[in-house]
């Protein structure tokens, strides 16, 4: 048990060091990263597509990177917005990590990007423990998932800067209890804002974009009570520096290196082995998705 805990702490410490580096690099170029977490089928792709389309119509330089275990479906959908989109296939890994993300952004992210939206792998367990260098972390839950999800997934909801409810157009049909949901969120993350949206009905259009722009421009961001100690700046416990590919244009050519052979515990919830060399990267445009290895 001690070895599992020690390994978990070392992996998270390494990730936090990389996240800190990535956050500084992005800030230096004027880019804010927005990390979107949700269960599969929550509607985050539909909501994000609408906001990316709105950003393009307003002339706001944005980009999106979406991660999945398989398929390029989400990248193809998001590319319809006309903004730069990249698909990362994680080869079975159930979350993104800061080092991996930095490698995929290097050489791809347009220099003038103001907002970078990350659509994390769809689940509320694995991604919750990993800081990606985000300015804003948004957790989404659909009305079909039930009012108790904040209690079942306290790490995901407890570390959120903003909670978004999706598919409000069918809330009445599925007997969604908004008051109970809000109360459960408040128990886990006191003071966090909860907003209601519907990609189909238009409720909350532009909300993600507006909140992200405000955070990027220095508006106060909610500080979760549960914010873990590892979110603070510190060196990796294994003594290894972060060596992901930097996102700024400073001539860095580092390749992402990731300890994929190490078994890895997620916030004490479960352990699994990493696979693959950081996942495949796929860059999407509105007409095609071109594939290449990272």
mmCIF file of C-alpha atoms in Angstrom:
data_model
loop_
_atom_site.group_PDB
_atom_site.id
_atom_site.type_symbol
_atom_site.label_atom_id
_atom_site.label_comp_id
_atom_site.label_asym_id
_atom_site.label_seq_id
_atom_site.Cartn_x
_atom_site.Cartn_y
_atom_site.Cartn_z
ATOM 1 C CA UNK A 1 0.000 0.000 0.000
ATOM 2 C CA UNK A 2 2.841 2.399 0.853
ATOM 3 C CA UNK A 3 4.438 1.797 -2.548
ATOM 4 C CA UNK A 4 1.148 2.628 -4.312
ATOM 5 C CA UNK A 5 0.730 5.831 -2.321
ATOM 6 C CA UNK A 6 4.350 6.858 -2.898
ATOM 7 C CA UNK A 7 4.046 6.192 -6.631
ATOM 8 C CA UNK A 8 0.782 8.116 -6.802
ATOM 9 C CA UNK A 9 2.361 11.112 -5.083
ATOM 10 C CA UNK A 10 5.420 11.010 -7.337
ATOM 11 C CA UNK A 11 3.339 10.843 -10.526
ATOM 12 C CA UNK A 12 1.031 13.660 -9.424
ATOM 13 C CA UNK A 13 4.011 15.760 -8.308
ATOM 14 C CA UNK A 14 5.665 15.294 -11.705
ATOM 15 C CA UNK A 15 2.417 16.217 -13.427
ATOM 16 C CA UNK A 16 1.982 19.350 -11.299
ATOM 17 C CA UNK A 17 5.507 20.511 -12.134
ATOM 18 C CA UNK A 18 4.727 20.077 -15.840
ATOM 19 C CA UNK A 19 1.371 21.824 -15.431
ATOM 20 C CA UNK A 20 3.103 24.783 -13.814
ATOM 21 C CA UNK A 21 5.559 25.028 -16.725
ATOM 22 C CA UNK A 22 2.777 24.758 -19.277
ATOM 23 C CA UNK A 23 0.661 27.369 -17.479
ATOM 24 C CA UNK A 24 3.581 29.815 -17.492
ATOM 25 C CA UNK A 25 4.319 29.181 -21.180
ATOM 26 C CA UNK A 26 0.692 29.744 -22.158
ATOM 27 C CA UNK A 27 0.388 32.867 -20.006
ATOM 28 C CA UNK A 28 3.513 34.293 -21.624
ATOM 29 C CA UNK A 29 1.869 34.071 -25.024
ATOM 30 C CA UNK A 30 -1.505 35.362 -23.796
ATOM 31 C CA UNK A 31 -3.369 32.046 -23.977
ATOM 32 C CA UNK A 32 -5.748 30.698 -21.338
ATOM 33 C CA UNK A 33 -6.429 26.958 -21.163
ATOM 34 C CA UNK A 34 -9.937 25.726 -20.369
ATOM 35 C CA UNK A 35 -10.172 22.099 -19.205
ATOM 36 C CA UNK A 36 -13.586 20.481 -19.814
ATOM 37 C CA UNK A 37 -14.446 17.328 -17.850
ATOM 38 C CA UNK A 38 -17.601 15.227 -18.011
ATOM 39 C CA UNK A 39 -19.010 11.745 -18.376
ATOM 40 C CA UNK A 40 -19.417 10.317 -21.893
ATOM 41 C CA UNK A 41 -22.592 11.575 -23.560
ATOM 42 C CA UNK A 42 -22.973 14.667 -21.388
ATOM 43 C CA UNK A 43 -23.261 16.936 -24.417
ATOM 44 C CA UNK A 44 -19.990 18.800 -23.958
ATOM 45 C CA UNK A 45 -18.964 18.382 -27.607
ATOM 46 C CA UNK A 46 -22.239 19.908 -28.826
ATOM 47 C CA UNK A 47 -21.965 22.794 -26.380
ATOM 48 C CA UNK A 48 -18.313 23.392 -27.228
ATOM 49 C CA UNK A 49 -18.999 23.363 -30.976
ATOM 50 C CA UNK A 50 -21.565 26.141 -30.557
ATOM 51 C CA UNK A 51 -19.174 28.262 -28.506
ATOM 52 C CA UNK A 52 -16.264 27.729 -30.913
ATOM 53 C CA UNK A 53 -18.522 28.788 -33.789
ATOM 54 C CA UNK A 54 -19.562 31.877 -31.838
ATOM 55 C CA UNK A 55 -15.921 32.727 -31.084
ATOM 56 C CA UNK A 56 -15.053 32.531 -34.781
ATOM 57 C CA UNK A 57 -17.991 34.782 -35.676
ATOM 58 C CA UNK A 58 -16.723 37.327 -33.134
ATOM 59 C CA UNK A 59 -13.187 37.153 -34.477
ATOM 60 C CA UNK A 60 -11.787 35.690 -31.237
ATOM 61 C CA UNK A 61 -8.774 33.411 -31.886
ATOM 62 C CA UNK A 62 -9.561 30.093 -30.209
ATOM 63 C CA UNK A 63 -8.474 26.482 -30.679
ATOM 64 C CA UNK A 64 -9.589 23.121 -29.344
ATOM 65 C CA UNK A 65 -7.892 19.821 -28.569
ATOM 66 C CA UNK A 66 -10.077 16.801 -27.919
ATOM 67 C CA UNK A 67 -8.938 13.505 -26.382
ATOM 68 C CA UNK A 68 -10.505 10.086 -26.786
ATOM 69 C CA UNK A 69 -9.467 6.477 -26.466
ATOM 70 C CA UNK A 70 -10.562 5.883 -30.067
ATOM 71 C CA UNK A 71 -12.228 7.533 -33.096
ATOM 72 C CA UNK A 72 -11.877 11.050 -34.460
ATOM 73 C CA UNK A 73 -15.593 11.784 -34.253
ATOM 74 C CA UNK A 74 -15.364 14.694 -31.825
ATOM 75 C CA UNK A 75 -12.579 16.425 -33.755
ATOM 76 C CA UNK A 76 -14.588 16.196 -36.974
ATOM 77 C CA UNK A 77 -17.608 17.737 -35.216
ATOM 78 C CA UNK A 78 -15.606 20.535 -33.603
ATOM 79 C CA UNK A 79 -13.787 21.300 -36.863
ATOM 80 C CA UNK A 80 -17.123 22.332 -38.371
ATOM 81 C CA UNK A 81 -16.741 25.518 -36.335
ATOM 82 C CA UNK A 82 -13.824 26.530 -38.576
ATOM 83 C CA UNK A 83 -11.296 26.949 -35.743
ATOM 84 C CA UNK A 84 -8.048 24.953 -35.367
ATOM 85 C CA UNK A 85 -8.844 21.533 -33.886
ATOM 86 C CA UNK A 86 -6.588 18.630 -32.952
ATOM 87 C CA UNK A 87 -7.566 15.085 -31.993
ATOM 88 C CA UNK A 88 -5.431 13.078 -29.587
ATOM 89 C CA UNK A 89 -6.013 9.332 -29.343
ATOM 90 C CA UNK A 90 -4.733 8.140 -25.986
ATOM 91 C CA UNK A 91 -4.276 4.441 -26.836
ATOM 92 C CA UNK A 92 -6.336 3.359 -23.837
ATOM 93 C CA UNK A 93 -5.140 5.969 -21.340
ATOM 94 C CA UNK A 94 -8.215 7.334 -19.570
ATOM 95 C CA UNK A 95 -7.030 10.923 -19.152
ATOM 96 C CA UNK A 96 -4.652 13.592 -20.387
ATOM 97 C CA UNK A 97 -1.572 14.674 -18.445
ATOM 98 C CA UNK A 98 0.255 17.990 -18.608
ATOM 99 C CA UNK A 99 3.449 16.570 -20.099
ATOM 100 C CA UNK A 100 1.559 14.730 -22.816
ATOM 101 C CA UNK A 101 -0.536 17.805 -23.583
ATOM 102 C CA UNK A 102 2.503 20.077 -23.847
ATOM 103 C CA UNK A 103 4.044 17.755 -26.403
ATOM 104 C CA UNK A 104 0.935 17.811 -28.559
ATOM 105 C CA UNK A 105 0.615 21.601 -28.430
ATOM 106 C CA UNK A 106 4.209 22.237 -29.465
ATOM 107 C CA UNK A 107 4.375 23.306 -33.105
ATOM 108 C CA UNK A 108 0.590 23.161 -33.542
ATOM 109 C CA UNK A 109 -1.082 25.826 -31.418
ATOM 110 C CA UNK A 110 -1.445 29.070 -33.426
ATOM 111 C CA UNK A 111 0.585 31.928 -31.947
ATOM 112 C CA UNK A 112 -2.376 34.298 -31.555
ATOM 113 C CA UNK A 113 -4.645 31.854 -29.687
ATOM 114 C CA UNK A 114 -6.434 33.573 -26.811
ATOM 115 C CA UNK A 115 -8.377 30.539 -25.587
ATOM 116 C CA UNK A 116 -7.481 26.857 -25.828
ATOM 117 C CA UNK A 117 -10.326 24.491 -24.993
ATOM 118 C CA UNK A 118 -9.351 20.965 -23.928
ATOM 119 C CA UNK A 119 -12.091 18.351 -24.200
ATOM 120 C CA UNK A 120 -10.703 15.745 -21.825
ATOM 121 C CA UNK A 121 -11.339 12.010 -22.084
ATOM 122 C CA UNK A 122 -14.951 11.320 -21.114
ATOM 123 C CA UNK A 123 -15.089 10.180 -17.499
ATOM 124 C CA UNK A 124 -15.269 11.800 -14.082
ATOM 125 C CA UNK A 125 -12.606 9.715 -12.323
ATOM 126 C CA UNK A 126 -9.204 9.642 -14.039
ATOM 127 C CA UNK A 127 -8.981 13.214 -15.416
ATOM 128 C CA UNK A 128 -10.063 14.792 -12.129
ATOM 129 C CA UNK A 129 -6.671 14.379 -10.440
ATOM 130 C CA UNK A 130 -4.567 15.924 -13.207
ATOM 131 C CA UNK A 131 -3.883 19.634 -13.509
ATOM 132 C CA UNK A 132 -3.268 20.462 -17.180
ATOM 133 C CA UNK A 133 -2.083 23.994 -16.577
ATOM 134 C CA UNK A 134 -5.618 25.280 -16.916
ATOM 135 C CA UNK A 135 -6.850 28.744 -16.095
ATOM 136 C CA UNK A 136 -10.392 27.434 -15.824
ATOM 137 C CA UNK A 137 -11.642 23.926 -15.027
ATOM 138 C CA UNK A 138 -15.256 23.267 -15.983
ATOM 139 C CA UNK A 139 -17.176 20.129 -15.031
ATOM 140 C CA UNK A 140 -20.305 19.357 -17.015
ATOM 141 C CA UNK A 141 -23.195 17.049 -16.093
ATOM 142 C CA UNK A 142 -26.335 16.369 -18.089
ATOM 143 C CA UNK A 143 -29.801 16.283 -16.558
ATOM 144 C CA UNK A 144 -30.026 12.589 -17.485
ATOM 145 C CA UNK A 145 -27.157 11.636 -15.163
ATOM 146 C CA UNK A 146 -29.010 12.256 -11.910
ATOM 147 C CA UNK A 147 -28.745 14.760 -9.093
ATOM 148 C CA UNK A 148 -26.332 12.665 -7.012
ATOM 149 C CA UNK A 149 -23.335 12.805 -9.374
ATOM 150 C CA UNK A 150 -21.508 15.517 -7.375
ATOM 151 C CA UNK A 151 -21.629 13.210 -4.345
ATOM 152 C CA UNK A 152 -20.482 10.167 -6.332
ATOM 153 C CA UNK A 153 -17.592 12.009 -7.998
ATOM 154 C CA UNK A 154 -16.410 14.453 -5.321
ATOM 155 C CA UNK A 155 -12.923 14.998 -6.771
ATOM 156 C CA UNK A 156 -14.225 16.058 -10.188
ATOM 157 C CA UNK A 157 -16.892 18.379 -8.829
ATOM 158 C CA UNK A 158 -14.857 19.440 -5.821
ATOM 159 C CA UNK A 159 -12.017 20.874 -7.935
ATOM 160 C CA UNK A 160 -14.225 22.650 -10.479
ATOM 161 C CA UNK A 161 -14.079 26.397 -11.031
ATOM 162 C CA UNK A 162 -17.471 26.228 -12.734
ATOM 163 C CA UNK A 163 -20.200 23.558 -12.958
ATOM 164 C CA UNK A 164 -22.355 23.390 -16.093
ATOM 165 C CA UNK A 165 -25.641 21.494 -16.380
ATOM 166 C CA UNK A 166 -26.414 20.402 -19.955
ATOM 167 C CA UNK A 167 -29.527 19.269 -21.853
ATOM 168 C CA UNK A 168 -31.881 21.481 -19.856
ATOM 169 C CA UNK A 169 -34.375 21.216 -22.727
ATOM 170 C CA UNK A 170 -35.264 17.714 -21.464
ATOM 171 C CA UNK A 171 -34.979 18.404 -17.723
ATOM 172 C CA UNK A 172 -38.711 18.158 -17.141
ATOM 173 C CA UNK A 173 -39.019 14.953 -19.167
ATOM 174 C CA UNK A 174 -36.403 13.185 -17.011
ATOM 175 C CA UNK A 175 -37.637 14.749 -13.744
ATOM 176 C CA UNK A 176 -34.345 16.534 -13.079
ATOM 177 C CA UNK A 177 -34.369 18.154 -9.639
ATOM 178 C CA UNK A 178 -32.309 21.315 -10.107
ATOM 179 C CA UNK A 179 -32.610 22.333 -6.450
ATOM 180 C CA UNK A 180 -31.247 18.981 -5.222
ATOM 181 C CA UNK A 181 -28.413 19.030 -7.744
ATOM 182 C CA UNK A 182 -27.364 22.515 -6.680
ATOM 183 C CA UNK A 183 -27.485 21.484 -3.021
ATOM 184 C CA UNK A 184 -25.238 18.485 -3.707
ATOM 185 C CA UNK A 185 -22.751 20.636 -5.613
ATOM 186 C CA UNK A 186 -22.710 23.110 -2.727
ATOM 187 C CA UNK A 187 -21.904 20.310 -0.269
ATOM 188 C CA UNK A 188 -18.859 19.296 -2.277
ATOM 189 C CA UNK A 189 -17.698 22.673 -3.610
ATOM 190 C CA UNK A 190 -19.171 25.565 -1.601
ATOM 191 C CA UNK A 191 -19.611 28.755 -3.562
ATOM 192 C CA UNK A 192 -18.963 27.377 -7.046
ATOM 193 C CA UNK A 193 -21.220 28.776 -9.762
ATOM 194 C CA UNK A 194 -23.712 26.372 -11.366
ATOM 195 C CA UNK A 195 -25.099 27.380 -14.761
ATOM 196 C CA UNK A 196 -27.769 25.812 -16.965
ATOM 197 C CA UNK A 197 -27.374 25.152 -20.685
ATOM 198 C CA UNK A 198 -29.005 23.470 -23.652
ATOM 199 C CA UNK A 199 -27.115 23.106 -26.912
ATOM 200 C CA UNK A 200 -30.346 22.163 -28.657
ATOM 201 C CA UNK A 201 -32.533 24.837 -27.095
ATOM 202 C CA UNK A 202 -29.932 27.593 -27.111
ATOM 203 C CA UNK A 203 -29.944 28.189 -23.356
ATOM 204 C CA UNK A 204 -26.496 29.273 -22.199
ATOM 205 C CA UNK A 205 -25.152 29.946 -25.700
ATOM 206 C CA UNK A 206 -21.767 31.639 -25.415
ATOM 207 C CA UNK A 207 -21.538 31.000 -21.695
ATOM 208 C CA UNK A 208 -18.359 28.908 -21.823
ATOM 209 C CA UNK A 209 -16.787 31.460 -24.128
ATOM 210 C CA UNK A 210 -17.710 34.433 -21.950
ATOM 211 C CA UNK A 211 -16.536 32.796 -18.713
ATOM 212 C CA UNK A 212 -13.281 31.693 -20.332
ATOM 213 C CA UNK A 213 -12.578 35.147 -21.768
ATOM 214 C CA UNK A 214 -13.237 36.744 -18.395
ATOM 215 C CA UNK A 215 -10.807 34.346 -16.682
ATOM 216 C CA UNK A 216 -8.226 34.943 -19.404
ATOM 217 C CA UNK A 217 -8.515 38.699 -18.854
ATOM 218 C CA UNK A 218 -7.933 38.380 -15.114
ATOM 219 C CA UNK A 219 -11.416 38.107 -13.623
ATOM 220 C CA UNK A 220 -11.407 36.279 -10.264
ATOM 221 C CA UNK A 221 -11.832 32.508 -10.571
ATOM 222 C CA UNK A 222 -13.555 30.465 -7.876
ATOM 223 C CA UNK A 223 -11.094 28.743 -5.542
ATOM 224 C CA UNK A 224 -12.428 25.300 -4.559
ATOM 225 C CA UNK A 225 -12.134 24.331 -0.908
ATOM 226 C CA UNK A 226 -10.881 20.937 -2.032
ATOM 227 C CA UNK A 227 -8.000 22.361 -4.059
ATOM 228 C CA UNK A 228 -5.355 19.782 -3.382
ATOM 229 C CA UNK A 229 -1.884 20.597 -2.117
ATOM 230 C CA UNK A 230 -0.352 19.271 -5.311
ATOM 231 C CA UNK A 231 -1.886 22.127 -7.291
ATOM 232 C CA UNK A 232 0.649 24.424 -5.648
ATOM 233 C CA UNK A 233 4.037 24.842 -7.278
ATOM 234 C CA UNK A 234 6.614 22.263 -6.222
ATOM 235 C CA UNK A 235 9.223 20.014 -7.711
ATOM 236 C CA UNK A 236 8.451 16.466 -8.718
ATOM 237 C CA UNK A 237 9.234 14.107 -5.868
ATOM 238 C CA UNK A 238 11.184 11.805 -8.146
ATOM 239 C CA UNK A 239 13.493 14.716 -8.988
ATOM 240 C CA UNK A 240 12.667 14.621 -12.703
ATOM 241 C CA UNK A 241 11.954 17.980 -14.344
ATOM 242 C CA UNK A 242 9.104 18.527 -16.725
ATOM 243 C CA UNK A 243 10.356 18.081 -20.275
ATOM 244 C CA UNK A 244 7.247 18.366 -22.403
ATOM 245 C CA UNK A 245 7.413 20.256 -25.680
ATOM 246 C CA UNK A 246 6.991 23.946 -24.841
ATOM 247 C CA UNK A 247 4.166 25.856 -26.487
ATOM 248 C CA UNK A 248 5.914 29.201 -26.968
ATOM 249 C CA UNK A 249 7.983 30.030 -30.028
ATOM 250 C CA UNK A 250 11.417 29.982 -28.417
ATOM 251 C CA UNK A 251 13.106 27.327 -30.498
ATOM 252 C CA UNK A 252 12.426 24.474 -28.072
ATOM 253 C CA UNK A 253 12.395 21.053 -29.688
ATOM 254 C CA UNK A 254 11.873 18.816 -26.672
ATOM 255 C CA UNK A 255 9.889 15.663 -27.282
ATOM 256 C CA UNK A 256 7.254 14.634 -24.771
ATOM 257 C CA UNK A 257 8.608 11.913 -22.508
ATOM 258 C CA UNK A 258 6.136 10.058 -20.348
ATOM 259 C CA UNK A 259 6.731 7.212 -17.860
ATOM 260 C CA UNK A 260 4.311 4.853 -19.557
ATOM 261 C CA UNK A 261 5.768 1.760 -17.981
ATOM 262 C CA UNK A 262 4.994 2.961 -14.490
ATOM 263 C CA UNK A 263 1.837 1.832 -12.779
ATOM 264 C CA UNK A 264 -0.114 4.798 -11.703
ATOM 265 C CA UNK A 265 -2.785 5.501 -9.086
ATOM 266 C CA UNK A 266 -5.559 8.054 -9.599
ATOM 267 C CA UNK A 267 -6.142 9.993 -6.370
ATOM 268 C CA UNK A 268 -6.369 6.746 -4.439
ATOM 269 C CA UNK A 269 -9.300 5.520 -6.519
ATOM 270 C CA UNK A 270 -7.685 2.941 -8.791
ATOM 271 C CA UNK A 271 -4.427 1.911 -10.389
ATOM 272 C CA UNK A 272 -3.593 1.018 -13.973
ATOM 273 C CA UNK A 273 -0.668 0.810 -16.329
ATOM 274 C CA UNK A 274 0.069 3.468 -18.933
ATOM 275 C CA UNK A 275 0.027 2.473 -22.566
ATOM 276 C CA UNK A 276 1.401 3.989 -25.688
ATOM 277 C CA UNK A 277 3.869 6.793 -26.390
ATOM 278 C CA UNK A 278 1.579 9.666 -25.422
ATOM 279 C CA UNK A 279 -1.222 8.949 -27.843
ATOM 280 C CA UNK A 280 -1.661 9.683 -31.534
ATOM 281 C CA UNK A 281 -2.194 13.251 -32.621
ATOM 282 C CA UNK A 282 -4.645 14.135 -35.365
ATOM 283 C CA UNK A 283 -5.174 17.646 -36.681
ATOM 284 C CA UNK A 284 -8.663 18.367 -37.952
ATOM 285 C CA UNK A 285 -9.985 20.952 -40.369
ATOM 286 C CA UNK A 286 -13.576 21.372 -41.542
ATOM 287 C CA UNK A 287 -13.054 19.041 -44.504
ATOM 288 C CA UNK A 288 -10.654 16.361 -43.328
ATOM 289 C CA UNK A 289 -8.842 14.890 -40.374
ATOM 290 C CA UNK A 290 -5.166 14.300 -41.161
ATOM 291 C CA UNK A 291 -3.501 11.652 -39.046
ATOM 292 C CA UNK A 292 0.084 11.555 -37.823
ATOM 293 C CA UNK A 293 2.012 10.091 -34.928
ATOM 294 C CA UNK A 294 3.005 12.420 -32.115
#
